[in-house]
Coordinates of C-alpha atoms in Angstrom, one line a residue:
M248 CA 0.0 0.0 0.0
A249 CA 2.9 2.4 0.8
S250 CA 4.3 1.6 -2.7
S251 CA 1.0 2.6 -4.3
T252 CA 0.8 5.8 -2.3
S253 CA 4.3 6.9 -3.3
V254 CA 3.5 6.2 -7.0
V255 CA 0.3 8.3 -6.8
L256 CA 2.1 11.2 -4.9
A257 CA 4.8 11.2 -7.5
A258 CA 2.3 11.4 -10.3
L259 CA 0.3 14.1 -8.5
F260 CA 3.3 16.3 -8.1
A261 CA 4.4 15.9 -11.7
N262 CA 0.9 16.4 -13.3
G263 CA 0.0 19.4 -11.1
A264 CA 3.2 21.3 -12.2
I265 CA 2.8 20.2 -15.8
A266 CA -0.9 21.3 -16.0
I267 CA 0.1 24.9 -15.0
L268 CA 3.0 25.0 -17.5
K269 CA 0.9 23.7 -20.4
F270 CA -1.9 26.1 -19.8
G271 CA 0.6 29.0 -19.8
G272 CA 1.9 27.7 -23.1
F273 CA -1.7 27.6 -24.5
L274 CA -2.4 31.2 -23.4
L275 CA 0.7 32.4 -25.2
T276 CA 0.3 30.5 -28.4
G277 CA -3.3 29.4 -28.8
S278 CA -2.0 25.9 -29.8
P279 CA -4.8 23.2 -30.0
A280 CA -2.4 20.5 -29.0
M281 CA -1.3 22.5 -25.9
L282 CA -5.0 22.9 -24.9
S283 CA -5.5 19.2 -25.3
E284 CA -2.4 18.6 -23.2
T285 CA -3.7 21.0 -20.6
Y286 CA -7.0 19.0 -20.4
H287 CA -4.9 15.9 -20.2
S288 CA -2.7 17.1 -17.3
V289 CA -5.6 18.6 -15.4
S290 CA -7.5 15.3 -15.6
D291 CA -4.3 13.4 -14.5
T292 CA -4.0 15.7 -11.5
G293 CA -7.7 15.0 -10.6
N294 CA -7.0 11.3 -11.1
Q295 CA -4.3 11.2 -8.5
I296 CA -6.6 13.0 -6.0
F297 CA -9.3 10.4 -6.6
L298 CA -6.8 7.5 -6.3
L299 CA -5.5 9.0 -3.0
I300 CA -9.0 9.1 -1.7
G301 CA -9.5 5.5 -2.7
I302 CA -6.3 4.4 -0.9
R303 CA -7.3 6.3 2.3
Y304 CA -10.9 5.2 2.2
G305 CA -10.0 1.6 1.4
A306 CA -7.6 1.4 4.3
Q307 CA -10.4 1.8 6.9
E308 CA -11.0 -1.0 9.3
A309 CA -13.9 -3.4 8.8
T310 CA -17.2 -2.6 10.5
R311 CA -20.5 -4.3 11.0
E312 CA -21.9 -2.7 7.9
H313 CA -18.7 -3.6 5.9
P314 CA -17.4 -6.8 7.5
F315 CA -14.7 -7.3 4.8
G316 CA -13.5 -3.7 5.0
H317 CA -13.6 -1.0 2.4
G318 CA -10.9 -2.4 0.0
K319 CA -13.2 -2.2 -3.0
A320 CA -13.2 1.6 -2.7
Q321 CA -10.0 1.7 -4.7
F322 CA -11.8 -0.1 -7.6
F323 CA -14.7 2.4 -7.4
Y324 CA -12.5 5.5 -7.4
S325 CA -10.3 4.1 -10.1
L326 CA -13.5 3.6 -12.2
L327 CA -14.4 7.3 -11.5
V328 CA -11.0 8.2 -12.9
S329 CA -11.6 6.4 -16.1
V330 CA -15.2 7.5 -16.7
M331 CA -15.5 11.0 -15.3
L332 CA -12.0 12.3 -15.9
F333 CA -10.3 10.5 -18.7
G334 CA -13.6 10.2 -20.7
I335 CA -14.3 13.9 -20.3
A336 CA -10.8 15.1 -20.9
G337 CA -10.5 12.7 -23.9
W338 CA -13.8 13.9 -25.4
E339 CA -12.9 17.6 -25.0
S340 CA -9.4 17.2 -26.4
A341 CA -10.7 15.2 -29.4
R342 CA -13.6 17.7 -30.0
H343 CA -11.3 20.7 -29.8
G344 CA -8.8 19.0 -32.2
Y345 CA -11.5 18.1 -34.7
S346 CA -12.9 21.6 -34.6
A347 CA -9.5 23.0 -35.3
L348 CA -9.1 20.6 -38.2
T349 CA -12.4 21.4 -39.8
H350 CA -12.9 25.1 -39.0
G351 CA -9.4 26.3 -38.4
G352 CA -8.2 26.8 -34.8
V353 CA -6.6 29.8 -33.2
H354 CA -2.9 29.7 -33.6
R355 CA -0.6 32.6 -32.7
A356 CA 2.7 30.8 -32.6
T357 CA 4.2 33.0 -35.3
E358 CA 3.8 36.2 -33.3
D359 CA 6.4 37.3 -30.8
V360 CA 5.1 38.0 -27.3
T361 CA 6.3 40.2 -24.5
L362 CA 6.4 39.0 -20.9
L363 CA 8.0 40.9 -18.1
R364 CA 9.8 43.1 -20.7
W365 CA 11.2 40.1 -22.5
T366 CA 10.2 39.6 -26.1
F367 CA 10.5 36.1 -27.5
D368 CA 9.0 33.6 -29.9
P369 CA 6.2 31.7 -28.1
I370 CA 6.9 28.5 -29.9
F371 CA 9.9 28.1 -27.6
V372 CA 7.5 28.2 -24.6
N373 CA 5.7 25.2 -26.0
Y374 CA 8.9 23.4 -26.7
A375 CA 10.2 24.1 -23.1
V376 CA 6.9 23.1 -21.5
L377 CA 6.5 19.9 -23.4
I378 CA 10.2 18.9 -22.9
G379 CA 9.7 19.6 -19.2
A380 CA 6.5 17.6 -19.2
I381 CA 8.4 14.6 -20.8
L382 CA 10.9 14.8 -18.0
F383 CA 8.3 15.0 -15.3
E384 CA 6.3 12.2 -16.8
S385 CA 9.4 10.1 -17.2
Y386 CA 10.0 10.4 -13.5
A387 CA 6.4 9.5 -12.6
L388 CA 6.4 6.6 -15.1
W389 CA 9.6 5.2 -13.6
K390 CA 8.0 5.2 -10.1
A391 CA 4.9 3.4 -11.4
Y392 CA 7.1 1.0 -13.4
Q393 CA 9.0 0.1 -10.3
G394 CA 5.8 -0.6 -8.4
M395 CA 4.4 -2.8 -11.1
S396 CA 7.7 -4.6 -11.6
R397 CA 7.8 -5.6 -7.9
Q398 CA 4.4 -7.2 -8.4
M399 CA 5.5 -9.0 -11.6
E400 CA 8.5 -10.4 -9.8
E401 CA 6.4 -11.4 -6.7
Y402 CA 3.7 -13.2 -8.7
G403 CA 5.8 -14.5 -11.6
W404 CA 4.1 -12.5 -14.3
T405 CA 6.2 -12.5 -17.5
S406 CA 4.8 -9.4 -19.3
F407 CA 3.0 -6.1 -18.6
R408 CA 0.1 -7.4 -20.6
E409 CA -0.3 -10.3 -18.2
A410 CA 0.1 -8.0 -15.2
F411 CA -2.6 -5.7 -16.7
R412 CA -5.1 -8.6 -16.8
K413 CA -4.3 -10.1 -13.5
T414 CA -3.3 -7.4 -11.0
S415 CA -5.8 -6.2 -8.4
D416 CA -3.7 -3.2 -7.5
V417 CA -5.7 -0.8 -9.7
T418 CA -4.0 2.2 -8.2
T419 CA -0.5 1.3 -9.5
L420 CA -2.1 0.0 -12.8
T421 CA -3.9 3.3 -13.3
A422 CA -0.8 5.4 -12.6
L423 CA 1.4 3.3 -14.9
T424 CA -1.0 3.4 -17.8
E425 CA -1.9 7.1 -17.5
D426 CA 1.8 8.0 -17.2
T427 CA 2.5 6.1 -20.4
I428 CA -0.3 7.8 -22.2
A429 CA 0.8 11.2 -20.8
L430 CA 4.4 10.6 -22.0
S431 CA 3.1 9.6 -25.5
G432 CA 0.7 12.6 -25.6
A433 CA 3.5 15.1 -24.8
G434 CA 5.6 13.6 -27.5
I435 CA 2.8 13.7 -30.0
A436 CA 2.0 17.4 -29.1
L437 CA 5.7 18.3 -29.4
F438 CA 5.9 16.7 -32.8
G439 CA 2.7 18.3 -34.1
I440 CA 3.7 21.8 -32.9
Y441 CA 7.1 21.4 -34.5
L442 CA 5.7 20.3 -37.9
T443 CA 3.3 23.2 -37.8
R444 CA 6.2 25.6 -37.3
R445 CA 8.3 24.0 -40.0
T446 CA 5.6 23.8 -42.6
G447 CA 3.3 26.7 -41.6
N448 CA 0.4 24.3 -41.7
P449 CA -1.7 24.4 -38.5
M450 CA -3.3 21.1 -39.3
Y451 CA -0.4 19.2 -37.8
D452 CA -1.0 20.9 -34.4
A453 CA -4.8 20.3 -34.6
G454 CA -4.3 16.7 -35.7
A455 CA -2.0 16.1 -32.6
A456 CA -4.8 17.4 -30.4
L457 CA -7.3 15.0 -32.0
V458 CA -4.9 12.0 -31.6
I459 CA -4.3 12.9 -27.9
G460 CA -8.1 13.0 -27.3
L461 CA -8.6 9.6 -29.0
M462 CA -5.8 8.0 -26.9
L463 CA -7.4 9.3 -23.7
M464 CA -10.8 7.9 -24.6
G465 CA -9.3 4.6 -25.6
F466 CA -7.6 4.4 -22.2
A467 CA -10.8 5.3 -20.4
V468 CA -12.5 2.3 -22.0
A469 CA -9.7 -0.1 -21.2
L470 CA -9.3 1.1 -17.6
A471 CA -13.1 1.0 -17.0
W472 CA -13.1 -2.6 -18.2
E473 CA -10.3 -3.7 -15.9
N474 CA -12.1 -2.1 -12.9
K475 CA -15.4 -3.8 -13.9
R476 CA -13.9 -7.2 -13.5
L477 CA -12.8 -6.4 -9.9
I478 CA -15.9 -4.6 -8.8
I479 CA -18.2 -7.5 -9.7
G480 CA -15.9 -9.9 -7.9
E481 CA -13.1 -11.6 -9.8
S482 CA -11.3 -14.8 -8.7
L483 CA -7.6 -15.4 -8.5
P484 CA -6.1 -16.5 -11.9
K485 CA -6.4 -20.2 -12.5
D486 CA -2.8 -21.1 -12.2
A487 CA -2.4 -19.4 -8.9
E488 CA -5.7 -20.8 -7.7
D489 CA -4.5 -24.3 -8.6
D490 CA -1.5 -23.9 -6.4
L491 CA -3.8 -23.1 -3.4
K492 CA -5.9 -26.1 -4.3
R493 CA -2.9 -28.4 -4.2
I494 CA -1.8 -27.2 -0.8
I495 CA -5.2 -28.2 0.6
S496 CA -5.5 -31.5 -1.4
N497 CA -2.1 -32.7 -0.3
W498 CA -2.5 -31.9 3.4
D499 CA -2.4 -34.7 5.8
G500 CA -5.8 -35.9 6.7
V501 CA -7.6 -34.4 3.6
T502 CA -9.4 -36.9 1.5
D503 CA -11.2 -34.6 -1.0
L504 CA -11.5 -31.0 -2.0
V505 CA -15.2 -30.7 -2.5
D506 CA -15.5 -27.0 -3.4
F507 CA -13.0 -24.1 -3.7
R508 CA -13.6 -20.4 -4.5
T509 CA -11.6 -17.2 -4.3
V510 CA -12.6 -13.6 -4.8
Y511 CA -10.9 -10.2 -4.4
F512 CA -12.5 -8.0 -1.8
G513 CA -9.8 -5.2 -2.1
A514 CA -6.5 -4.4 -3.8
E515 CA -4.3 -7.5 -3.2
E516 CA -6.8 -8.7 -0.6
L517 CA -8.2 -12.2 -1.3
L518 CA -10.9 -14.2 0.3
V519 CA -10.6 -18.0 0.1
T520 CA -13.4 -20.5 0.8
A521 CA -13.2 -24.3 0.7
D522 CA -15.4 -27.3 1.4
V523 CA -12.9 -30.0 2.5
A524 CA -13.5 -33.7 3.2
F525 CA -11.3 -35.0 6.0
D526 CA -10.4 -38.4 7.3
P527 CA -13.5 -39.4 9.4
D528 CA -11.2 -41.0 12.0
L529 CA -9.9 -37.5 13.0
D530 CA -11.1 -36.3 16.4
T531 CA -12.5 -32.8 16.8
E532 CA -9.4 -31.3 18.3
T533 CA -7.1 -32.7 15.6
L534 CA -9.6 -31.6 12.8
E535 CA -9.6 -28.0 14.1
R536 CA -5.8 -28.0 14.3
R537 CA -5.5 -29.2 10.7
I538 CA -7.9 -26.5 9.5
T539 CA -5.9 -23.8 11.2
Q540 CA -2.6 -25.2 9.7
I541 CA -4.2 -25.1 6.2
E542 CA -5.4 -21.6 6.7
L543 CA -1.9 -20.4 7.7
A544 CA -0.3 -22.3 4.9
L545 CA -2.5 -20.6 2.3
M546 CA -1.7 -17.2 3.8
D547 CA 2.1 -18.0 3.8
H548 CA 2.0 -19.1 0.2
D549 CA 0.3 -16.0 -1.2
E550 CA 0.3 -12.7 0.8
Q551 CA -2.9 -11.6 -1.0
V552 CA -4.8 -14.2 1.0
Q553 CA -6.3 -12.3 3.9
K554 CA -9.3 -14.4 4.9
V555 CA -9.8 -18.1 4.7
Y556 CA -13.0 -20.1 5.5
I557 CA -12.7 -23.8 5.5
E558 CA -15.9 -25.9 5.9
P559 CA -15.2 -29.6 6.9
E560 CA -17.4 -32.1 5.0
T561 CA -18.3 -35.5 6.1

């Protein structure tokens, strides 16, 4: 949890600074791509606030009304990030870019501006802001990459695609994906603005804004889908679940594993239930001791296992 918080705080710091710089660049140049990037960074900053709320709310202790805690709050707030922020920011960016392409957007980058008695070409403001954004986003991406890499090493995942499908840590997943998109968006905006300056054609700048918006909307759909699987109650991946089954089936005194189920009730918080047939010759005290030993063995095998309920069958 501390790792996820540090990832989010790093992204919050980076995106807040970047949003201010990008908006300043837009005011000076009127660049459609810079406005799209401003929408992007403002939404990213809001994302981190939502994710921090999710982490804090999800860490609350279990109560009578919420006997398994509030772990799923992270899934809910991450869903809000994708639907309310990325969807809105993506739509506004794409709409603005499309409008600039079809009707001609405001673009003042060829005019020198004066700020605090300094006269300069505003195109260099955009260059400096976007290069700075790339540096900030690279730092945030590295923090998120380290967080996800630790999970991949811990659970034996071999690719980021596999981690995207299997992780329950939606906070780190969201930060990693949005930082990747943010880095790509800054690069696209820089390239579009550069081509517009070199060719004198504002369509490159407007086209970059449209592409950035479409990327954001695509990410919104993908992230919403990943949160949906966890909100409705997803089980542990089959290979990891089979490992837990083998621990129970091979335990001394177990004759059959009648039923076995797992479900995530929070980020990296797993509930395990099992109906287990034991040797009928075991006395009550021995049976209870075996059940306790199995529960501890499951928790030791996978740190995600937080609660285990074993029902002995006759």
